[in-house]
Coordinates of C-alpha atoms and ligand atoms in Angstrom, one line a residue:
M1046 CA 104.7 109.8 107.0
S1047 CA 106.9 113.1 106.5
G1048 CA 106.8 113.1 102.6
I1049 CA 107.1 115.9 100.3
R1050 CA 104.9 117.1 97.3
L1051 CA 106.8 115.5 94.2
N1052 CA 106.2 116.8 90.9
S1053 CA 104.6 114.4 88.6
A1054 CA 107.7 113.4 86.5
L1055 CA 109.5 112.5 89.6
L1056 CA 106.8 110.6 90.9
R1057 CA 106.6 108.9 87.6
T1058 CA 110.1 107.8 87.9
K1059 CA 109.5 106.5 91.3
F1060 CA 106.4 104.4 90.3
L1061 CA 108.6 102.9 87.3
G1062 CA 111.4 102.4 89.9
A1063 CA 109.7 100.2 92.2
F1064 CA 108.1 98.1 89.4
I1065 CA 111.2 97.8 87.3
G1066 CA 113.4 97.5 90.2
T1067 CA 111.4 94.6 91.6
A1068 CA 111.8 92.8 88.3
V1069 CA 115.4 93.2 87.8
G1070 CA 116.3 92.5 91.7
D1071 CA 114.2 89.4 91.1
A1072 CA 115.8 88.3 87.6
L1073 CA 119.4 89.1 88.7
G1074 CA 119.0 87.0 92.0
A1075 CA 117.2 84.2 90.5
P1076 CA 120.4 82.2 89.4
F1077 CA 121.5 82.2 92.6
E1078 CA 118.6 81.1 94.8
G1079 CA 119.7 78.9 97.7
Y1080 CA 123.2 79.6 97.0
Y1081 CA 125.7 80.6 100.4
Q1082 CA 127.0 83.9 99.7
V1083 CA 128.1 85.1 96.4
D1084 CA 131.1 87.3 95.5
R1085 CA 130.1 90.6 93.7
P1086 CA 132.1 89.6 90.5
E1087 CA 130.4 86.3 90.0
I1088 CA 126.8 88.3 90.3
E1089 CA 128.2 91.1 87.9
A1090 CA 129.5 88.4 85.4
V1091 CA 126.1 86.2 85.5
A1092 CA 124.3 89.6 85.0
E1093 CA 126.3 90.6 81.9
R1094 CA 126.0 87.0 80.5
L1095 CA 122.2 86.6 80.6
P1096 CA 120.7 86.9 77.3
E1097 CA 117.5 87.9 79.0
L1098 CA 116.5 89.0 82.3
T1099 CA 113.8 86.5 83.2
Y1100 CA 111.8 87.2 86.3
T1101 CA 110.2 84.6 88.6
D1102 CA 106.8 84.5 90.8
D1103 CA 107.8 87.6 92.8
T1104 CA 107.3 89.9 89.9
H1105 CA 104.8 87.8 88.2
M1106 CA 102.6 88.4 91.6
M1107 CA 103.5 91.9 91.8
L1108 CA 102.2 92.4 88.3
G1109 CA 98.9 90.6 89.2
V1110 CA 98.6 93.2 92.3
A1111 CA 99.0 96.1 90.0
E1112 CA 96.7 94.6 87.5
S1113 CA 93.9 94.2 90.0
L1114 CA 94.5 97.7 91.6
L1115 CA 93.9 99.2 88.0
R1116 CA 90.9 97.5 87.0
C1117 CA 89.3 97.9 90.3
Q1118 CA 90.6 101.4 90.8
G1119 CA 91.8 100.1 94.3
F1120 CA 91.8 96.9 96.3
D1121 CA 89.3 94.4 96.0
G1122 CA 90.3 91.0 97.7
E1123 CA 87.9 88.7 95.3
D1124 CA 89.2 90.4 92.1
M1125 CA 92.9 90.0 93.2
A1126 CA 92.8 86.4 94.2
H1127 CA 91.1 85.7 91.0
T1128 CA 93.8 87.4 89.0
F1129 CA 96.7 85.7 91.1
V1130 CA 94.7 82.4 90.2
R1131 CA 94.5 83.3 86.4
N1132 CA 98.1 84.5 86.2
Y1133 CA 99.5 81.4 87.8
E1134 CA 97.4 79.2 85.6
Q1135 CA 98.6 81.0 82.6
E1136 CA 102.3 80.7 83.7
P1137 CA 102.8 78.0 86.5
Y1138 CA 106.4 78.0 85.6
R1139 CA 107.5 81.2 87.4
G1140 CA 108.9 79.1 90.5
Y1141 CA 106.1 79.6 92.9
G1142 CA 106.4 78.7 96.5
P1143 CA 104.8 75.6 97.8
G1144 CA 101.6 77.2 99.4
P1145 CA 100.3 79.5 96.9
P1146 CA 99.6 77.1 93.9
R1147 CA 97.7 75.0 96.7
I1148 CA 95.9 78.2 97.8
F1149 CA 94.9 79.1 94.1
R1150 CA 93.3 75.5 93.5
M1151 CA 91.0 76.0 96.5
I1152 CA 89.9 79.6 95.4
R1153 CA 89.5 78.3 92.0
D1154 CA 87.3 75.4 93.6
G1155 CA 85.2 77.9 95.5
V1156 CA 86.8 78.6 98.7
P1157 CA 86.5 82.3 99.9
W1158 CA 89.4 84.2 98.6
D1159 CA 89.8 85.7 102.6
E1160 CA 89.7 82.1 103.9
A1161 CA 91.6 79.9 101.9
A1162 CA 95.0 80.8 103.1
G1163 CA 94.1 80.3 106.9
L1164 CA 93.9 76.5 105.8
L1165 CA 97.5 75.9 105.1
Y1166 CA 100.5 75.7 107.7
R1167 CA 98.3 75.7 111.2
G1168 CA 96.9 79.2 110.7
G1169 CA 98.6 80.4 107.6
S1170 CA 102.0 81.3 106.2
F1171 CA 104.7 83.4 107.2
G1172 CA 106.7 83.3 104.2
N1173 CA 107.8 86.3 102.3
G1174 CA 105.3 85.8 99.1
A1175 CA 103.0 88.9 100.3
A1176 CA 106.1 91.1 100.9
M1177 CA 107.8 90.6 97.6
R1178 CA 104.7 91.8 95.8
A1179 CA 104.3 94.8 97.7
A1180 CA 105.6 97.4 95.3
P1181 CA 102.2 98.6 93.6
L1182 CA 100.7 98.9 97.1
G1183 CA 103.7 100.7 98.5
V1184 CA 103.8 103.5 95.8
F1185 CA 99.8 103.6 95.2
Y1186 CA 99.2 104.1 99.0
R1187 CA 102.4 106.1 99.7
D1188 CA 100.6 109.2 101.4
N1189 CA 98.1 107.0 103.9
P1190 CA 99.9 104.7 106.2
E1191 CA 96.6 103.5 107.7
M1192 CA 94.9 102.5 104.4
L1193 CA 98.6 101.2 103.3
R1194 CA 98.8 98.7 106.4
E1195 CA 95.0 97.6 105.8
V1196 CA 95.1 96.9 102.3
S1197 CA 98.5 95.4 102.6
Q1198 CA 97.3 93.2 105.3
A1199 CA 94.0 92.4 103.5
S1200 CA 95.9 91.9 100.2
A1201 CA 98.3 89.5 102.1
Q1202 CA 95.7 87.2 103.4
I1203 CA 94.9 86.0 100.0
T1204 CA 98.0 84.2 100.3
H1205 CA 99.6 84.5 103.7
A1206 CA 97.1 84.5 106.8
H1207 CA 99.8 84.3 109.5
P1208 CA 100.0 87.7 111.2
L1209 CA 104.1 87.8 110.4
G1210 CA 103.6 87.1 106.7
K1211 CA 101.0 89.8 106.5
E1212 CA 103.1 92.2 108.7
G1213 CA 106.3 91.4 106.2
G1214 CA 103.9 92.6 103.5
A1215 CA 102.8 95.8 105.2
L1216 CA 106.5 96.5 106.3
Q1217 CA 107.9 96.2 103.0
A1218 CA 105.1 98.2 101.3
Y1219 CA 105.7 101.0 103.9
A1220 CA 109.6 100.8 103.1
I1221 CA 108.6 101.7 99.6
A1222 CA 106.4 104.2 100.5
L1223 CA 108.7 106.1 102.6
A1224 CA 111.2 105.9 99.9
A1225 CA 108.9 107.0 97.2
N1226 CA 107.9 110.1 99.2
R1227 CA 111.7 111.3 99.4
D1228 CA 113.4 113.4 97.0
P1229 CA 116.8 111.5 96.4
S1230 CA 118.5 114.9 96.7
P1231 CA 119.6 115.8 99.5
E1232 CA 120.2 112.3 100.7
L1233 CA 117.5 111.0 103.2
D1234 CA 118.3 110.7 106.9
R1235 CA 118.9 106.9 107.4
A1236 CA 118.0 107.1 111.2
D1237 CA 115.0 108.9 110.5
F1238 CA 114.0 106.4 108.0
L1239 CA 114.5 103.5 110.2
C1240 CA 112.6 105.4 113.2
E1241 CA 109.6 105.5 110.9
L1242 CA 109.5 101.9 110.3
I1243 CA 110.2 100.9 113.8
N1244 CA 107.1 103.1 115.0
F1245 CA 105.2 101.7 111.9
T1246 CA 105.8 98.1 112.6
A1247 CA 103.2 96.1 115.1
E1248 CA 105.3 92.9 115.6
E1249 CA 108.0 92.4 118.0
V1250 CA 110.0 90.2 115.8
Y1251 CA 110.1 93.2 112.9
R1252 CA 111.3 95.8 115.8
D1253 CA 114.0 93.9 117.1
K1254 CA 115.5 93.1 113.6
L1255 CA 114.9 96.7 112.5
N1256 CA 116.8 97.9 115.8
K1257 CA 119.7 95.9 114.8
I1258 CA 120.0 97.8 110.9
G1259 CA 121.1 100.9 112.5
D1260 CA 124.7 99.6 113.0
L1261 CA 124.7 97.1 110.0
M1262 CA 123.7 99.7 107.5
L1263 CA 127.0 101.7 108.7
R1264 CA 129.0 98.5 108.3
P1265 CA 127.4 96.0 106.2
D1266 CA 129.5 92.9 106.6
P1267 CA 127.5 90.2 105.0
E1268 CA 128.2 87.3 107.5
K1269 CA 126.6 89.7 110.3
M1270 CA 123.6 90.6 108.4
V1271 CA 122.8 87.0 107.6
L1272 CA 123.3 86.0 111.3
E1273 CA 121.5 88.7 112.6
L1274 CA 118.8 89.3 110.0
G1275 CA 118.5 86.4 108.4
N1276 CA 118.5 85.7 104.5
G1277 CA 115.6 82.9 104.4
I1278 CA 112.3 82.2 102.8
E1279 CA 110.3 83.6 105.8
A1280 CA 109.4 87.0 106.0
F1281 CA 110.9 88.2 109.2
N1282 CA 114.1 86.6 107.8
S1283 CA 114.0 88.7 104.7
V1284 CA 112.2 91.9 104.8
P1285 CA 114.3 93.6 107.5
T1286 CA 117.5 92.5 105.0
A1287 CA 116.3 94.2 102.0
I1288 CA 115.7 97.3 103.9
C1289 CA 119.1 97.1 105.3
C1290 CA 120.7 96.3 101.7
F1291 CA 118.9 99.6 100.6
L1292 CA 120.0 101.7 103.4
S1293 CA 123.7 100.5 102.9
Q1294 CA 123.8 101.3 99.5
L1295 CA 121.6 104.4 99.6
N1296 CA 122.8 106.0 96.3
S1297 CA 123.5 102.9 94.2
F1298 CA 120.4 100.5 92.6
P1299 CA 123.4 98.2 91.8
G1300 CA 124.9 98.3 95.1
A1301 CA 121.6 97.6 96.8
V1302 CA 120.7 94.6 94.6
F1303 CA 124.1 93.1 94.5
G1304 CA 124.6 93.5 98.3
A1305 CA 121.0 91.5 98.6
I1306 CA 122.1 89.1 96.4
G1307 CA 125.4 88.4 97.8
L1308 CA 123.9 87.4 100.9
G1309 CA 122.7 84.0 99.2
G1310 CA 119.6 82.3 100.6
D1311 CA 116.2 83.6 99.0
T1312 CA 118.4 85.7 96.5
D1313 CA 115.7 86.5 94.1
T1314 CA 113.2 87.6 96.6
I1315 CA 115.6 89.7 99.0
G1316 CA 117.1 91.2 95.3
A1317 CA 113.4 92.1 94.2
M1318 CA 112.4 93.5 97.6
A1319 CA 115.8 95.7 97.7
G1320 CA 115.1 96.7 94.1
A1321 CA 111.7 98.0 94.7
I1322 CA 112.9 100.1 97.6
S1323 CA 116.0 101.3 95.9
G1324 CA 114.0 102.0 92.8
A1325 CA 111.4 103.7 94.5
Y1326 CA 113.8 106.0 96.2
L1327 CA 116.2 106.8 93.3
G1328 CA 113.6 106.4 90.2
V1329 CA 114.2 104.0 87.2
D1330 CA 117.2 106.1 85.6
A1331 CA 119.3 104.7 88.3
I1332 CA 118.7 101.3 87.0
P1333 CA 121.2 100.4 84.5
Q1334 CA 120.0 100.8 81.0
R1335 CA 121.9 97.5 79.8
W1336 CA 119.8 95.6 82.3
Q1337 CA 116.2 97.5 81.6
E1338 CA 116.8 96.5 77.9
R1339 CA 117.3 93.0 78.7
L1340 CA 114.3 92.8 80.9
E1341 CA 111.6 90.5 80.1
N1342 CA 108.2 92.1 79.5
R1343 CA 109.9 95.5 80.3
R1344 CA 107.2 97.2 78.2
Y1345 CA 104.5 95.7 80.0
I1346 CA 105.6 96.5 83.5
A1347 CA 106.6 100.0 82.7
E1348 CA 102.9 100.5 81.4
L1349 CA 101.4 99.1 84.5
A1350 CA 103.5 101.3 86.7
V1351 CA 102.6 104.5 84.6
S1352 CA 98.7 103.4 84.5
L1353 CA 99.0 103.2 88.4
C1354 CA 100.6 106.4 88.8
N1355 CA 98.1 108.1 86.4
L1356 CA 95.2 106.5 88.6
Ligands
RVK2479 C1 110.4 79.3 95.7 C2 106.0 76.5 109.3 C3 106.2 77.9 107.4 C4 105.0 78.7 107.8 C5 104.5 78.1 108.9 C6 107.7 78.2 105.4 C7 109.6 81.5 95.9 C8 107.4 76.8 104.6 C9 109.8 83.0 95.8 C10 106.9 77.4 103.2 C11 110.1 83.1 97.2 C12 107.7 78.6 103.0 C13 109.1 82.3 97.8 C14 107.3 79.5 102.0 C15 107.8 82.7 98.5 C16 105.7 79.5 105.9 N1 105.2 77.2 109.6 N2 106.6 76.9 107.8 N3 103.2 78.9 109.6 N4 104.6 79.5 106.8 N5 106.5 78.6 106.1 O1 104.8 78.4 100.7 O2 104.8 82.6 98.3 O3 110.6 81.1 95.7 O4 108.6 76.1 104.2 O5 103.6 80.5 101.7 O6 105.8 82.8 100.8 O7 111.1 83.4 95.2 O8 107.1 76.2 102.2 O9 105.4 80.7 99.9 O10 111.6 83.1 97.7 O11 108.0 79.1 104.2 O12 109.0 81.3 97.1 O13 106.3 80.2 102.3 O14 107.2 81.9 99.1 P1 104.9 79.6 101.3 P2 105.5 81.9 99.6
MG2480 MG1 110.9 83.9 93.2
MG2481 MG1 112.7 83.7 96.4

């Protein structure tokens, strides 16, 4: 990974950017989940009108990843799985996908943490639930792609045992890592960034879609992005899309997130993932204050980000 040594203040804003970026993208996208494409003025109007930016399962699980990494000073599958279970039982109303609550019940009833997910969907889920929560892994393992891959896959295994679900989680974490390792000035080389992602991924479906981003990021036509990359709940129909939204709006957090939500479909999750990468690249100050101020549990989310940065 061609990263640079970042000073500690810059690194801190990047951890904060990845965490707060996930939550803001999730909360802004949530009102539009399942929509066909949405016009930017409509998203902007709703964003300004919401009294609170309330997050969903995407952020709730991302917080679980961070809590467990902090408690165990690194990855511990048993602890992370039980953290997910506890958090879900405390706040089951967050809009979880169909699979995870079933897996949480199995784990609570004694099925080993790395076996439960394989019992669903004939060989595991390829939903985007492992990718949506990847921000803490991306920033924490940013300097070690092998470890990042290994831990991303193992932590995905708790809920997403299908190889494409796990690979989506690893790819999203790596995109966040690459973004966190780049100083935003001077601007990053987008072709080089894409090339690193293509070299990283081990699955053809992701490689094929990443190869399409080179053109799409230069001319981000929503119809074409949905047609070629997808906007669905499956990891392979949403992780490359989020990466494309970030790359087509490199210098604007609102641009990346509005672009993602504007595609319709799984808006909270694609918003959360584009927000995580953009926040990791630009840092937390790129996220408009008027959104940060209204973000639910902002102080706690920020505390976790800073603690992980200091670990
Ligand atoms: C509600 C066939 C499969 C499959 C397989 C499909 C929240 C199923 C968040 C499944 C995110 C869905 C989202 C989601 C995250 C997965 N064969 N179909 N092998 N694997 N699917 O249940 O945590 O919004 O239709 O694992 O990944 O905001 O129901 O949930 O948008 O993908 O949920 O997969 O969902 P799950 P998840
Ligand atoms: Mg959600
Ligand atoms: Mg979603």
